[in-house]
Amino acid sequence: MKKRMVLPVLCLLFSLALMACSCFLPSLIGIGDYANPTPTLMDCGQTFESSLESQMVALINEIRVSHNLPPYVVHELLTGAARRHSTDMACNNFMDNVGSDGATWHELMVEGGYLVSYGGIGTAGGYANDLNGLAQAWSGGDYSPITDADATEIGVGVASKSGTQYGTYWTVLVALPNR
């Protein structure tokens, strides 16, 4: 009788341990929908341009549809990560796809709590009054976040700071979620 009880008890314990890991492990290692809260944005006197962000997403989606691609879906965690990168560029007066701390697009997404299986980044400086020019700039080159057929979600971040080289700093993050 005792031998028959061992297996069900072990199965029950294993199931409980598995449930505990699936609920708490992502938050402990900082990934997934249970990720740590979005990191705080630094404040160096920059301003955020949410209306430009919305306008750029609309323009990008218009271009995608004209290329027979589905429109991107805005994801708040990608938007937060894009804003953090634009803030980093504005506050530290530089423009690059890599953060001042060496963070790549993948690290930006993961640190912001986004589960990514594929993604990319586009950055720019200036273009405060020329969204079409920026979209055209992002459409050329080796990689275009606008016409990336493998990505389904987007986040755009725009930060402005007077007295810097570009004034306005743009980041677009596109991704395919890993859910």
CSV table of C-alpha atoms in Angstrom, one decimal:
chain,number,residue,atom,x,y,z
A,1,MET,CA,0.0,0.0,0.0
A,2,LYS,CA,2.8,2.4,0.8
A,3,LYS,CA,4.5,1.9,-2.6
A,4,ARG,CA,1.3,2.8,-4.4
A,5,MET,CA,1.1,6.1,-2.6
A,6,VAL,CA,4.6,7.2,-3.4
A,7,LEU,CA,4.0,7.8,-7.1
A,8,PRO,CA,0.9,10.0,-6.7
A,9,VAL,CA,2.5,12.0,-4.0
A,10,LEU,CA,5.6,12.5,-6.1
A,11,CYS,CA,3.5,13.6,-9.0
A,12,LEU,CA,1.6,16.0,-6.9
A,13,LEU,CA,4.8,17.5,-5.5
A,14,PHE,CA,6.3,17.8,-9.0
A,15,SER,CA,3.1,19.5,-10.3
A,16,LEU,CA,3.2,22.0,-7.4
A,17,ALA,CA,6.8,22.7,-8.0
A,18,LEU,CA,6.2,23.2,-11.7
A,19,MET,CA,3.3,25.6,-11.1
A,20,ALA,CA,5.4,27.6,-8.6
A,21,CYS,CA,8.3,27.9,-11.1
A,22,SER,CA,6.0,28.9,-14.0
A,23,CYS,CA,4.4,31.6,-11.9
A,24,PHE,CA,7.4,33.0,-10.1
A,25,LEU,CA,10.5,32.2,-12.2
A,26,PRO,CA,9.8,34.8,-15.0
A,27,SER,CA,9.6,37.6,-12.4
A,28,LEU,CA,12.8,36.4,-10.7
A,29,ILE,CA,14.8,36.4,-13.9
A,30,GLY,CA,13.1,39.5,-15.3
A,31,ILE,CA,11.4,38.2,-18.4
A,32,GLY,CA,7.9,37.7,-19.6
A,33,ASP,CA,4.5,39.1,-18.7
A,34,TYR,CA,5.5,38.8,-15.1
A,35,ALA,CA,8.7,40.8,-15.6
A,36,ASN,CA,10.1,43.5,-13.3
A,37,PRO,CA,8.4,46.8,-13.7
A,38,THR,CA,9.5,49.0,-16.6
A,39,PRO,CA,12.8,50.7,-15.7
A,40,THR,CA,12.4,54.3,-14.8
A,41,LEU,CA,13.2,56.9,-17.4
A,42,MET,CA,16.1,59.2,-16.6
A,43,ASP,CA,15.2,62.9,-16.4
A,44,CYS,CA,17.6,65.4,-18.0
A,45,GLY,CA,15.1,68.0,-18.9
A,46,GLN,CA,14.0,66.2,-22.1
A,47,THR,CA,10.4,66.2,-23.3
A,48,PHE,CA,8.5,63.4,-24.8
A,49,GLU,CA,6.7,63.7,-28.1
A,50,SER,CA,3.8,61.2,-27.9
A,51,SER,CA,1.9,62.9,-30.7
A,52,LEU,CA,4.9,62.4,-33.0
A,53,GLU,CA,5.1,58.8,-31.9
A,54,SER,CA,1.5,58.2,-32.9
A,55,GLN,CA,1.9,60.0,-36.2
A,56,MET,CA,5.0,57.9,-37.0
A,57,VAL,CA,3.2,54.6,-36.2
A,58,ALA,CA,0.3,55.7,-38.5
A,59,LEU,CA,2.7,56.6,-41.3
A,60,ILE,CA,4.7,53.4,-40.9
A,61,ASN,CA,1.5,51.3,-41.1
A,62,GLU,CA,0.4,53.2,-44.2
A,63,ILE,CA,3.7,52.3,-45.9
A,64,ARG,CA,3.4,48.7,-44.7
A,65,VAL,CA,-0.1,48.4,-46.2
A,66,SER,CA,1.1,49.9,-49.5
A,67,HIS,CA,3.7,47.1,-49.6
A,68,ASN,CA,1.1,44.4,-48.9
A,69,LEU,CA,2.2,43.9,-45.3
A,70,PRO,CA,-0.1,43.9,-42.3
A,71,PRO,CA,0.0,47.0,-40.1
A,72,TYR,CA,2.0,46.7,-36.9
A,73,VAL,CA,0.3,46.4,-33.5
A,74,VAL,CA,1.6,48.9,-31.0
A,75,HIS,CA,2.9,47.2,-27.8
A,76,GLU,CA,3.3,49.3,-24.7
A,77,LEU,CA,6.5,47.5,-23.6
A,78,LEU,CA,8.1,48.2,-26.9
A,79,THR,CA,7.1,51.8,-26.7
A,80,GLY,CA,8.6,52.0,-23.2
A,81,ALA,CA,11.8,50.5,-24.4
A,82,ALA,CA,11.9,52.8,-27.4
A,83,ARG,CA,11.3,55.9,-25.1
A,84,ARG,CA,14.1,54.7,-22.8
A,85,HIS,CA,16.6,54.5,-25.7
A,86,SER,CA,15.5,57.9,-27.2
A,87,THR,CA,15.9,59.4,-23.7
A,88,ASP,CA,19.3,57.9,-23.4
A,89,MET,CA,20.3,59.4,-26.7
A,90,ALA,CA,18.8,62.8,-25.8
A,91,CYS,CA,20.3,63.0,-22.3
A,92,ASN,CA,23.8,61.8,-23.5
A,93,ASN,CA,23.8,63.7,-26.8
A,94,PHE,CA,24.5,60.8,-29.2
A,95,MET,CA,22.7,58.8,-31.8
A,96,ASP,CA,23.2,55.1,-32.2
A,97,ASN,CA,21.4,51.8,-32.3
A,98,VAL,CA,23.3,50.8,-29.2
A,99,GLY,CA,22.7,52.5,-25.8
A,100,SER,CA,25.3,54.5,-23.9
A,101,ASP,CA,25.6,51.5,-21.6
A,102,GLY,CA,26.1,49.1,-24.6
A,103,ALA,CA,22.5,47.8,-24.6
A,104,THR,CA,21.4,46.3,-27.9
A,105,TRP,CA,17.8,46.3,-29.2
A,106,HIS,CA,17.3,42.8,-27.8
A,107,GLU,CA,18.5,43.9,-24.3
A,108,LEU,CA,16.3,47.0,-24.4
A,109,MET,CA,13.3,44.8,-25.1
A,110,VAL,CA,14.1,42.1,-22.5
A,111,GLU,CA,15.0,44.7,-19.8
A,112,GLY,CA,11.6,46.3,-20.5
A,113,GLY,CA,9.8,43.0,-19.9
A,114,TYR,CA,9.0,42.1,-23.6
A,115,LEU,CA,9.3,38.5,-24.6
A,116,VAL,CA,11.0,38.7,-28.0
A,117,SER,CA,11.8,36.0,-30.5
A,118,TYR,CA,12.8,38.3,-33.4
A,119,GLY,CA,13.3,42.1,-33.7
A,120,GLY,CA,15.1,45.1,-34.9
A,121,ILE,CA,15.7,48.8,-34.3
A,122,GLY,CA,15.8,52.0,-36.2
A,123,THR,CA,17.2,55.2,-34.7
A,124,ALA,CA,17.5,58.8,-35.9
A,125,GLY,CA,18.3,62.3,-34.9
A,126,GLY,CA,16.5,65.4,-36.1
A,127,TYR,CA,13.4,65.1,-38.3
A,128,ALA,CA,11.2,66.9,-35.8
A,129,ASN,CA,9.1,68.3,-38.7
A,130,ASP,CA,9.8,65.8,-41.4
A,131,LEU,CA,8.2,62.5,-40.7
A,132,ASN,CA,8.1,61.5,-44.4
A,133,GLY,CA,11.8,62.2,-44.6
A,134,LEU,CA,12.5,60.0,-41.6
A,135,ALA,CA,10.3,57.2,-43.0
A,136,GLN,CA,12.2,57.4,-46.2
A,137,ALA,CA,15.5,57.2,-44.4
A,138,TRP,CA,14.3,54.2,-42.4
A,139,SER,CA,13.2,52.5,-45.6
A,140,GLY,CA,16.6,52.4,-47.2
A,141,GLY,CA,19.8,50.6,-46.2
A,142,ASP,CA,20.5,47.0,-45.2
A,143,TYR,CA,17.6,46.8,-42.7
A,144,SER,CA,14.2,48.6,-42.7
A,145,PRO,CA,12.1,48.4,-39.6
A,146,ILE,CA,9.2,49.7,-41.7
A,147,THR,CA,9.0,46.9,-44.2
A,148,ASP,CA,10.2,44.1,-41.9
A,149,ALA,CA,7.9,41.2,-42.9
A,150,ASP,CA,8.8,39.0,-39.9
A,151,ALA,CA,7.9,41.6,-37.2
A,152,THR,CA,4.3,42.1,-36.0
A,153,GLU,CA,4.5,44.6,-33.1
A,154,ILE,CA,6.0,48.1,-32.8
A,155,GLY,CA,7.0,50.7,-30.3
A,156,VAL,CA,8.1,54.2,-31.2
A,157,GLY,CA,9.8,56.6,-28.8
A,158,VAL,CA,10.6,60.3,-29.3
A,159,ALA,CA,12.6,62.5,-26.9
A,160,SER,CA,13.6,66.1,-27.5
A,161,LYS,CA,16.2,68.1,-25.7
A,162,SER,CA,17.3,71.6,-26.6
A,163,GLY,CA,21.1,72.3,-26.8
A,164,THR,CA,21.9,68.8,-28.2
A,165,GLN,CA,23.3,67.9,-31.6
A,166,TYR,CA,20.0,66.7,-33.1
A,167,GLY,CA,17.3,68.1,-30.7
A,168,THR,CA,14.9,65.3,-31.4
A,169,TYR,CA,15.8,61.6,-31.0
A,170,TRP,CA,13.8,58.8,-32.5
A,171,THR,CA,13.8,55.0,-31.8
A,172,VAL,CA,11.5,52.5,-33.5
A,173,LEU,CA,11.6,48.9,-32.1
A,174,VAL,CA,9.8,46.2,-34.1
A,175,ALA,CA,9.5,42.6,-33.0
A,176,LEU,CA,7.8,39.3,-33.2
A,177,PRO,CA,6.8,38.2,-29.7
A,178,ASN,CA,7.8,35.0,-28.1
A,179,ARG,CA,4.5,34.0,-26.4
